[in-house]
Amino acid sequence: MLRGTFELIGDKSISHRSIMFSAISKGNNKVSNFLMGQDCLSTVSCFRKMGVDIEIAGKDVFIKGNGIRGLKPPTDILDVGNSGTTIRLIMGILAGNDFESTLIGDESIGKRPMKRVTDPLRMMGCDITGKDDANFTPITVRGGHLHSIDYKMPVASAQVKSAIILASLYADGQSIIREKVKSRNHTEIMLKAFGADIKENGLDIIVNPVDELFNQDIYVPGDISSAAFIIVGALISEGSEVLIKNVGLNETRTGIIDVIKNMNGNIEIIDERVVGGEKVGDLLVRYSKDLTATTIDKTIIPRLIDEIPVIAVLATQAEGTTIIKDAQELKVKESNRIKTVVDNLKKMGADIEELEDGMIIKGKTKLHGATIETFKDHRIAMSFSIADLISDSRVMLDDTNCINISFPGYFNLLKDLTK
Ligand code: S3P
């Protein structure tokens, strides 16, 4: 069982953005509770290579902004490691800067589609080349002189939306980005604080170019996507009660809380507040004996996309048939998460069927220990460490280093909470 109280580590999406927007602002910025995970450190490393002075001190980061057009041509190839957020958002910034740079990443990044970003940036006038017509790394961006764009988003993706918003800051007129379903809006919230001219009108985002962004002190709330593992662990292991302090509760991210409530899970939000434009609160989660199945579809997918692997583990312990559909985006994450979740849960004895766009899980089933192929996907590794809490013999993960991508100190925390 899991019991105890802890302070949640910083949000990955917000940490990336805090470095990027500070780097192109004018003045001295301070970021507190920054997530020192590998992905966010890849962002730090890319901006250092473009002449930005970034100092790390404990959980704080100090960034001397170079101004919106002050980045330097990189001293080296920009290596984004495993980070989709780094590569996609950075392309939006590079598109507006008058120099050439080349982006690479690890094996997983090499398989992730980039045309969703390179297409709209090309429409804005950016010169981009790369493997398979700039769909895959390595990708070379020659930026400068962008036109405004009126763009209907073909996929619900905050990374794509953010790249176009960032490029729009440098364009020659007003841009409109039209979403079908609202994706996470941390870029809009934070850029407004930096002085950008961004308006939201329903699902449309209207961006005007700016001459400068202005320095900020940013506090990064805790990452609900990281909390998700502990939340599910507490819901499924008998006797658990966990208080998670300082969880980011932006409505574009809280789909998992709605799903848990639908499933009859015992989760409570305590002391809700707003910090730096983002909602924050504490979450009290208790073991929930009578979990019931649910259906998850496109109306909620963007609000919980990263939590689906661990929600699948939860569904194995809920009475009835859980259906997860409209989730084809899972195939182009750090691994093909439909396949990695279904194959590994099958190995553990779950009653689970793979769909083209999701999965069907019948519960409640007893889970058995197995050797799990993580494909070095951090969220797969953590999801199955949670399945281990209730399996009749141990789960063996083929890689645990990948967890440092988003949750350094994860196993120490899990050990502290395990009673
Ligand atoms: C993120 C957006 C999501 C999410 C990723 C982080 C972001 O990706 O899966 O982990 O920080 O904008 P998509 O934009 O591809 O949906």
Short mmCIF file of C-alpha atoms and ligand atoms in Angstrom, two decimals:
data_model
loop_
_atom_site.label_atom_id
_atom_site.label_comp_id
_atom_site.label_asym_id
_atom_site.label_seq_id
_atom_site.Cartn_x
_atom_site.Cartn_y
_atom_site.Cartn_z
CA MET A 1 0.00 0.00 0.00
CA LEU A 2 1.02 3.64 -0.50
CA ARG A 3 0.75 6.02 2.46
CA GLY A 4 2.14 9.50 3.09
CA THR A 5 2.35 13.12 1.99
CA PHE A 6 4.74 14.60 -0.53
CA GLU A 7 5.49 17.75 -2.57
CA LEU A 8 5.16 17.04 -6.29
CA ILE A 9 8.04 17.76 -8.71
CA GLY A 10 7.64 20.51 -11.31
CA ASP A 11 5.56 20.26 -14.46
CA LYS A 12 7.46 19.18 -17.58
CA SER A 13 5.44 21.21 -20.09
CA ILE A 14 5.65 24.38 -18.00
CA SER A 15 9.37 23.89 -17.23
CA HIS A 16 10.24 23.69 -20.96
CA ARG A 17 8.25 26.81 -21.70
CA SER A 18 9.78 28.74 -18.79
CA ILE A 19 13.29 28.32 -20.27
CA MET A 20 12.26 29.02 -23.86
CA PHE A 21 10.24 32.16 -23.20
CA SER A 22 12.81 33.51 -20.71
CA ALA A 23 15.57 32.95 -23.30
CA ILE A 24 13.83 35.20 -25.84
CA SER A 25 12.75 37.82 -23.29
CA LYS A 26 14.57 41.00 -22.32
CA GLY A 27 16.03 40.97 -18.79
CA ASN A 28 16.74 38.57 -15.92
CA ASN A 29 14.33 35.71 -15.29
CA LYS A 30 14.01 33.31 -12.36
CA VAL A 31 12.25 29.96 -12.54
CA SER A 32 11.49 28.12 -9.28
CA ASN A 33 10.53 24.47 -8.81
CA PHE A 34 11.95 23.73 -12.28
CA LEU A 35 11.81 20.05 -13.28
CA MET A 36 15.40 18.79 -13.45
CA GLY A 37 14.40 15.91 -15.75
CA GLN A 38 16.42 14.95 -18.82
CA ASP A 39 13.89 16.42 -21.26
CA CYS A 40 13.91 19.88 -19.67
CA LEU A 41 17.71 19.78 -19.40
CA SER A 42 17.79 19.15 -23.18
CA THR A 43 15.92 22.43 -23.59
CA VAL A 44 18.45 24.19 -21.33
CA SER A 45 21.33 22.76 -23.35
CA CYS A 46 19.85 23.88 -26.71
CA PHE A 47 19.41 27.49 -25.54
CA ARG A 48 22.90 27.59 -24.02
CA LYS A 49 24.20 26.64 -27.47
CA MET A 50 22.41 29.73 -28.81
CA GLY A 51 24.26 32.04 -26.42
CA VAL A 52 21.75 32.20 -23.56
CA ASP A 53 23.23 32.47 -20.06
CA ILE A 54 21.41 29.86 -17.91
CA GLU A 55 22.47 29.08 -14.32
CA ILE A 56 21.00 26.20 -12.34
CA ALA A 57 20.97 26.43 -8.51
CA GLY A 58 19.08 23.64 -6.73
CA LYS A 59 15.51 23.69 -8.07
CA ASP A 60 15.88 27.28 -9.36
CA VAL A 61 17.06 28.41 -12.76
CA PHE A 62 18.31 31.91 -13.61
CA ILE A 63 18.09 32.94 -17.26
CA LYS A 64 19.46 36.15 -18.78
CA GLY A 65 17.16 36.73 -21.74
CA ASN A 66 18.74 37.58 -25.10
CA GLY A 67 15.63 39.40 -26.38
CA ILE A 68 13.22 38.16 -29.01
CA ARG A 69 15.73 38.47 -31.88
CA GLY A 70 18.87 38.02 -29.79
CA LEU A 71 19.57 34.29 -30.05
CA LYS A 72 22.97 33.50 -31.60
CA PRO A 73 23.52 30.98 -34.41
CA PRO A 74 24.17 27.75 -32.48
CA THR A 75 27.72 26.71 -31.82
CA ASP A 76 26.81 23.09 -32.50
CA ILE A 77 23.96 20.83 -33.68
CA LEU A 78 20.96 21.19 -31.33
CA ASP A 79 20.38 17.79 -29.70
CA VAL A 80 16.89 17.49 -28.17
CA GLY A 81 17.50 14.00 -26.73
CA ASN A 82 14.14 12.27 -26.17
CA SER A 83 12.10 15.47 -26.00
CA GLY A 84 9.24 16.07 -28.45
CA THR A 85 8.31 19.31 -26.68
CA THR A 86 11.84 20.68 -27.09
CA ILE A 87 12.11 19.99 -30.82
CA ARG A 88 8.61 21.08 -31.80
CA LEU A 89 8.49 24.31 -29.78
CA ILE A 90 12.06 25.28 -30.59
CA MET A 91 11.29 25.04 -34.32
CA GLY A 92 8.69 27.78 -33.87
CA ILE A 93 11.33 30.06 -32.30
CA LEU A 94 14.04 29.15 -34.82
CA ALA A 95 11.64 29.94 -37.66
CA GLY A 96 11.62 33.57 -36.55
CA ASN A 97 15.39 33.91 -36.12
CA ASP A 98 17.61 34.83 -39.04
CA PHE A 99 20.15 31.97 -38.94
CA GLU A 100 20.53 28.31 -39.79
CA SER A 101 20.44 25.48 -37.25
CA THR A 102 20.15 21.71 -37.32
CA LEU A 103 18.14 19.61 -34.86
CA ILE A 104 18.68 15.98 -33.94
CA GLY A 105 17.47 13.69 -31.15
CA ASP A 106 17.61 10.09 -29.95
CA GLU A 107 16.27 6.99 -31.71
CA SER A 108 12.69 7.59 -30.49
CA ILE A 109 12.69 11.23 -31.66
CA GLY A 110 13.93 9.99 -35.04
CA LYS A 111 10.63 8.12 -35.46
CA ARG A 112 8.27 10.91 -34.40
CA PRO A 113 6.45 12.91 -37.10
CA MET A 114 7.55 16.52 -37.48
CA LYS A 115 5.58 17.49 -40.61
CA ARG A 116 2.74 18.58 -38.35
CA VAL A 117 5.09 21.44 -37.36
CA THR A 118 7.27 21.87 -40.44
CA ASP A 119 4.23 22.18 -42.77
CA PRO A 120 2.66 25.24 -41.08
CA LEU A 121 6.09 26.83 -40.53
CA ARG A 122 6.82 26.42 -44.25
CA MET A 123 3.45 28.03 -45.01
CA MET A 124 4.66 31.00 -42.96
CA GLY A 125 7.71 31.25 -45.22
CA CYS A 126 10.33 29.36 -43.21
CA ASP A 127 12.92 27.32 -45.11
CA ILE A 128 13.03 23.85 -43.53
CA THR A 129 14.70 20.73 -44.86
CA GLY A 130 15.09 17.27 -43.37
CA LYS A 131 14.59 13.55 -43.79
CA ASP A 132 11.44 12.54 -45.73
CA ASP A 133 10.57 16.10 -46.68
CA ALA A 134 11.28 17.39 -43.15
CA ASN A 135 9.07 14.85 -41.40
CA PHE A 136 11.94 13.34 -39.42
CA THR A 137 15.23 14.42 -37.84
CA PRO A 138 17.79 15.59 -38.71
CA ILE A 139 15.96 18.80 -39.55
CA THR A 140 17.58 22.07 -40.64
CA VAL A 141 15.77 25.36 -40.11
CA ARG A 142 16.73 28.61 -41.87
CA GLY A 143 14.58 31.22 -40.16
CA GLY A 144 13.58 34.85 -40.56
CA HIS A 145 10.91 36.91 -42.40
CA LEU A 146 7.71 35.07 -41.52
CA HIS A 147 4.21 35.77 -42.83
CA SER A 148 1.15 35.51 -40.63
CA ILE A 149 -1.02 32.41 -40.91
CA ASP A 150 -4.64 31.38 -40.47
CA TYR A 151 -4.30 27.71 -39.61
CA LYS A 152 -6.81 24.97 -38.83
CA MET A 153 -5.06 22.41 -36.67
CA PRO A 154 -5.41 18.92 -38.21
CA VAL A 155 -4.34 17.21 -34.93
CA ALA A 156 -5.06 18.15 -31.33
CA SER A 157 -1.50 18.96 -30.27
CA ALA A 158 -0.24 21.59 -27.86
CA GLN A 159 3.26 21.16 -29.25
CA VAL A 160 2.12 22.07 -32.77
CA LYS A 161 -0.10 24.88 -31.53
CA SER A 162 2.75 26.30 -29.42
CA ALA A 163 5.25 26.17 -32.31
CA ILE A 164 2.86 28.20 -34.50
CA ILE A 165 2.11 30.67 -31.67
CA LEU A 166 5.85 31.21 -31.16
CA ALA A 167 6.49 31.69 -34.89
CA SER A 168 3.52 34.10 -34.99
CA LEU A 169 5.34 36.41 -32.54
CA TYR A 170 7.82 37.06 -35.38
CA ALA A 171 5.31 37.27 -38.28
CA ASP A 172 4.35 40.29 -40.40
CA GLY A 173 0.72 40.43 -39.19
CA GLN A 174 -1.99 38.83 -37.09
CA SER A 175 -2.17 35.02 -37.04
CA ILE A 176 -5.08 32.79 -36.07
CA ILE A 177 -4.66 29.19 -34.93
CA ARG A 178 -7.88 27.19 -34.86
CA GLU A 179 -8.14 24.08 -32.68
CA LYS A 180 -10.80 21.34 -32.93
CA VAL A 181 -10.44 20.31 -29.30
CA LYS A 182 -8.65 22.44 -26.74
CA SER A 183 -5.15 21.18 -25.95
CA ARG A 184 -3.03 22.29 -22.98
CA ASN A 185 -2.77 26.09 -22.93
CA HIS A 186 0.38 26.73 -20.85
CA THR A 187 1.99 28.57 -23.79
CA GLU A 188 -0.90 31.02 -24.05
CA ILE A 189 -0.99 31.64 -20.27
CA MET A 190 2.76 32.10 -19.87
CA LEU A 191 3.41 34.11 -23.04
CA LYS A 192 0.70 36.58 -22.02
CA ALA A 193 2.56 37.10 -18.72
CA PHE A 194 5.72 37.83 -20.77
CA GLY A 195 3.79 40.60 -22.56
CA ALA A 196 2.72 38.81 -25.76
CA ASP A 197 -0.48 39.94 -27.51
CA ILE A 198 -2.50 36.69 -27.47
CA LYS A 199 -6.27 36.39 -27.29
CA GLU A 200 -8.37 33.27 -26.98
CA ASN A 201 -11.77 33.23 -28.68
CA GLY A 202 -13.39 29.84 -28.05
CA LEU A 203 -11.11 27.37 -29.82
CA ASP A 204 -9.29 30.07 -31.81
CA ILE A 205 -6.05 31.70 -30.68
CA ILE A 206 -5.27 35.13 -32.11
CA VAL A 207 -1.62 36.19 -32.00
CA ASN A 208 -0.11 39.54 -32.94
CA PRO A 209 3.64 40.00 -33.47
CA VAL A 210 5.66 41.71 -30.71
CA ASP A 211 8.82 43.79 -30.57
CA GLU A 212 9.94 42.34 -27.22
CA LEU A 213 8.93 39.97 -24.42
CA PHE A 214 9.67 41.08 -20.84
CA ASN A 215 11.39 39.13 -18.05
CA GLN A 216 9.40 37.17 -15.46
CA ASP A 217 9.70 35.22 -12.23
CA ILE A 218 7.99 31.91 -12.84
CA TYR A 219 6.86 29.34 -10.32
CA VAL A 220 6.36 25.88 -11.87
CA PRO A 221 3.44 23.95 -10.33
CA GLY A 222 3.65 20.18 -9.80
CA ASP A 223 3.13 17.85 -12.78
CA ILE A 224 -0.25 16.09 -12.74
CA SER A 225 1.09 13.70 -15.39
CA SER A 226 3.78 12.57 -12.92
CA ALA A 227 1.31 12.51 -10.01
CA ALA A 228 -0.84 10.16 -12.12
CA PHE A 229 1.37 7.15 -11.32
CA ILE A 230 1.13 7.65 -7.57
CA ILE A 231 -2.58 8.44 -7.84
CA VAL A 232 -3.31 5.16 -9.62
CA GLY A 233 -1.00 3.27 -7.23
CA ALA A 234 -3.01 4.59 -4.29
CA LEU A 235 -6.38 3.86 -5.91
CA ILE A 236 -5.55 0.20 -6.59
CA SER A 237 -3.49 -0.90 -3.60
CA GLU A 238 -5.47 -1.80 -0.51
CA GLY A 239 -5.07 0.45 2.54
CA SER A 240 -3.55 3.37 0.60
CA GLU A 241 -3.98 7.04 1.45
CA VAL A 242 -1.74 9.66 -0.17
CA LEU A 243 -1.75 13.46 -0.03
CA ILE A 244 -0.02 14.97 -3.06
CA LYS A 245 0.83 18.63 -2.50
CA ASN A 246 1.11 21.29 -5.14
CA VAL A 247 -0.49 19.62 -8.18
CA GLY A 248 -1.04 21.73 -11.31
CA LEU A 249 -4.80 21.65 -12.00
CA ASN A 250 -5.08 23.53 -15.29
CA GLU A 251 -8.37 22.29 -16.80
CA THR A 252 -6.63 21.27 -20.02
CA ARG A 253 -4.71 18.69 -17.95
CA THR A 254 -7.19 17.32 -15.42
CA GLY A 255 -8.96 14.71 -17.56
CA ILE A 256 -7.55 11.99 -15.30
CA ILE A 257 -9.41 13.40 -12.28
CA ASP A 258 -12.71 13.38 -14.20
CA VAL A 259 -12.08 9.80 -15.34
CA ILE A 260 -11.24 8.62 -11.82
CA LYS A 261 -14.43 10.21 -10.47
CA ASN A 262 -16.43 8.49 -13.26
CA MET A 263 -14.80 5.22 -12.25
CA ASN A 264 -15.92 5.68 -8.66
CA GLY A 265 -12.39 6.39 -7.46
CA ASN A 266 -11.78 8.22 -4.22
CA ILE A 267 -9.97 11.46 -5.10
CA GLU A 268 -10.44 14.88 -3.54
CA ILE A 269 -9.05 18.31 -4.43
CA ILE A 270 -8.03 20.34 -1.39
CA ASP A 271 -7.02 24.00 -1.10
CA GLU A 272 -7.41 25.02 -4.76
CA ARG A 273 -5.55 28.25 -5.61
CA VAL A 274 -4.09 30.13 -8.61
CA VAL A 275 -0.33 30.67 -8.89
CA GLY A 276 1.13 32.57 -11.86
CA GLY A 277 -2.10 32.15 -13.84
CA GLU A 278 -2.15 28.36 -13.33
CA LYS A 279 -4.58 26.53 -11.00
CA VAL A 280 -2.87 24.51 -8.26
CA GLY A 281 -4.18 22.33 -5.42
CA ASP A 282 -3.47 19.31 -3.24
CA LEU A 283 -4.91 15.89 -4.06
CA LEU A 284 -6.04 13.38 -1.46
CA VAL A 285 -6.32 9.89 -2.92
CA ARG A 286 -7.54 6.75 -1.14
CA TYR A 287 -7.75 3.05 -2.04
CA SER A 288 -10.97 2.49 -3.98
CA LYS A 289 -12.38 -1.01 -3.70
CA ASP A 290 -15.36 -0.57 -6.04
CA LEU A 291 -13.85 0.90 -9.21
CA THR A 292 -16.08 0.69 -12.30
CA ALA A 293 -15.27 0.74 -16.02
CA THR A 294 -15.54 3.84 -18.22
CA THR A 295 -15.34 5.06 -21.82
CA ILE A 296 -12.69 7.57 -22.87
CA ASP A 297 -13.07 9.28 -26.27
CA LYS A 298 -11.99 12.33 -28.27
CA THR A 299 -13.91 14.75 -26.09
CA ILE A 300 -11.42 14.15 -23.26
CA ILE A 301 -8.31 12.58 -24.88
CA PRO A 302 -6.21 15.79 -25.16
CA ARG A 303 -6.81 16.42 -21.42
CA LEU A 304 -5.26 13.06 -20.42
CA ILE A 305 -3.20 11.83 -23.38
CA ASP A 306 -0.01 11.19 -21.34
CA GLU A 307 -1.94 9.43 -18.56
CA ILE A 308 -3.51 6.71 -20.74
CA PRO A 309 -0.83 4.05 -20.06
CA VAL A 310 -1.43 4.25 -16.30
CA ILE A 311 -5.20 4.63 -16.76
CA ALA A 312 -5.04 1.29 -18.62
CA VAL A 313 -3.44 -0.26 -15.53
CA LEU A 314 -6.25 1.26 -13.44
CA ALA A 315 -8.89 -0.16 -15.81
CA THR A 316 -7.64 -3.72 -15.18
CA GLN A 317 -8.85 -3.24 -11.59
CA ALA A 318 -12.28 -1.80 -12.48
CA GLU A 319 -15.40 -3.92 -12.81
CA GLY A 320 -16.67 -4.03 -16.42
CA THR A 321 -15.43 -3.05 -19.88
CA THR A 322 -13.34 0.09 -20.28
CA ILE A 323 -13.08 1.45 -23.83
CA ILE A 324 -10.34 3.89 -24.82
CA LYS A 325 -10.86 5.21 -28.38
CA ASP A 326 -9.88 8.15 -30.62
CA ALA A 327 -6.39 7.88 -29.12
CA GLN A 328 -4.36 7.26 -32.30
CA GLU A 329 -1.90 9.98 -31.14
CA LEU A 330 -0.61 7.39 -28.65
CA LYS A 331 1.13 5.64 -31.55
CA VAL A 332 3.50 8.57 -32.11
CA LYS A 333 4.58 9.23 -28.53
CA GLU A 334 7.95 8.18 -27.03
CA SER A 335 6.90 4.62 -28.03
CA ASN A 336 3.78 3.30 -29.75
CA ARG A 337 1.88 3.43 -26.48
CA ILE A 338 -1.14 1.44 -27.73
CA LYS A 339 1.12 -1.49 -28.50
CA THR A 340 3.48 -1.15 -25.53
CA VAL A 341 0.57 -0.97 -23.08
CA VAL A 342 -1.50 -3.78 -24.65
CA ASP A 343 1.40 -6.22 -25.17
CA ASN A 344 2.82 -5.70 -21.68
CA LEU A 345 -0.54 -5.85 -19.88
CA LYS A 346 -1.36 -9.04 -21.81
CA LYS A 347 1.89 -10.55 -20.52
CA MET A 348 0.67 -9.77 -17.00
CA GLY A 349 -2.62 -11.61 -17.59
CA ALA A 350 -4.93 -8.65 -18.26
CA ASP A 351 -7.96 -9.11 -20.51
CA ILE A 352 -7.07 -6.41 -23.07
CA GLU A 353 -7.60 -5.98 -26.79
CA GLU A 354 -5.71 -3.64 -29.11
CA LEU A 355 -7.73 -1.25 -31.30
CA GLU A 356 -6.53 0.88 -34.21
CA ASP A 357 -7.15 3.96 -32.06
CA GLY A 358 -7.05 2.66 -28.50
CA MET A 359 -7.86 -0.43 -26.45
CA ILE A 360 -10.61 -2.39 -24.69
CA ILE A 361 -9.92 -3.61 -21.16
CA LYS A 362 -12.13 -6.02 -19.22
CA GLY A 363 -11.81 -5.99 -15.43
CA LYS A 364 -11.28 -6.86 -12.82
CA THR A 365 -8.32 -9.21 -13.34
CA LYS A 366 -5.50 -10.47 -11.18
CA LEU A 367 -2.12 -9.32 -12.55
CA HIS A 368 0.96 -11.57 -12.63
CA GLY A 369 4.63 -10.55 -12.66
CA ALA A 370 6.37 -10.36 -16.05
CA THR A 371 9.37 -8.85 -17.81
CA ILE A 372 8.27 -5.57 -19.33
CA GLU A 373 9.66 -4.10 -22.52
CA THR A 374 9.65 -0.35 -21.90
CA PHE A 375 11.14 0.77 -25.26
CA LYS A 376 12.91 3.33 -23.03
CA ASP A 377 9.57 5.12 -22.66
CA HIS A 378 9.45 6.80 -19.22
CA ARG A 379 5.67 6.62 -18.89
CA ILE A 380 5.61 2.93 -19.78
CA ALA A 381 8.30 2.17 -17.18
CA MET A 382 6.41 4.05 -14.43
CA SER A 383 3.01 2.60 -15.39
CA PHE A 384 4.32 -0.94 -14.97
CA SER A 385 6.10 -0.12 -11.72
CA ILE A 386 2.55 0.70 -10.52
CA ALA A 387 1.20 -2.59 -11.89
CA ASP A 388 3.96 -4.24 -9.81
CA LEU A 389 2.29 -2.94 -6.61
CA ILE A 390 -0.63 -5.35 -7.12
CA SER A 391 0.89 -8.23 -9.11
CA ASP A 392 1.30 -11.64 -7.50
CA SER A 393 5.01 -11.77 -8.40
CA ARG A 394 7.51 -9.07 -9.33
CA VAL A 395 7.45 -6.99 -12.51
CA MET A 396 10.89 -6.63 -14.10
CA LEU A 397 11.48 -3.51 -16.21
CA ASP A 398 14.09 -3.80 -18.99
CA ASP A 399 15.08 -0.15 -18.44
CA THR A 400 14.58 2.27 -15.56
CA ASN A 401 16.99 5.05 -16.59
CA CYS A 402 14.33 6.45 -18.91
CA ILE A 403 12.31 7.51 -15.84
CA ASN A 404 14.81 10.39 -15.38
CA ILE A 405 13.31 11.96 -18.50
CA SER A 406 10.33 13.24 -16.51
CA PHE A 407 10.56 12.03 -12.90
CA PRO A 408 14.01 12.05 -11.28
CA GLY A 409 13.82 10.47 -7.79
CA TYR A 410 10.73 8.43 -8.70
CA PHE A 411 11.81 5.15 -7.13
CA ASN A 412 12.98 6.84 -3.91
CA LEU A 413 9.55 8.46 -3.59
CA LEU A 414 7.76 5.19 -4.32
CA LYS A 415 9.92 3.45 -1.71
CA ASP A 416 9.16 6.15 0.89
CA LEU A 417 5.42 5.80 0.28
CA THR A 418 5.34 2.00 0.21
CA LYS A 419 4.20 0.62 3.57
C1 S3P B 1 3.07 18.47 -24.53
C2 S3P B 1 2.02 18.17 -25.36
C3 S3P B 1 1.55 16.80 -25.60
C4 S3P B 1 2.07 15.83 -24.55
C5 S3P B 1 3.53 16.02 -24.27
C6 S3P B 1 3.80 17.43 -23.78
C7 S3P B 1 3.49 19.88 -24.38
O1 S3P B 1 2.01 16.37 -26.86
O2 S3P B 1 1.82 14.50 -24.95
O3 S3P B 1 3.99 15.10 -23.31
O4 S3P B 1 4.27 20.20 -23.47
O5 S3P B 1 3.00 20.71 -25.17
P1 S3P B 1 1.21 16.70 -28.23
O6 S3P B 1 1.28 18.15 -28.45
O7 S3P B 1 1.93 15.93 -29.30
O8 S3P B 1 -0.18 16.20 -28.01
#
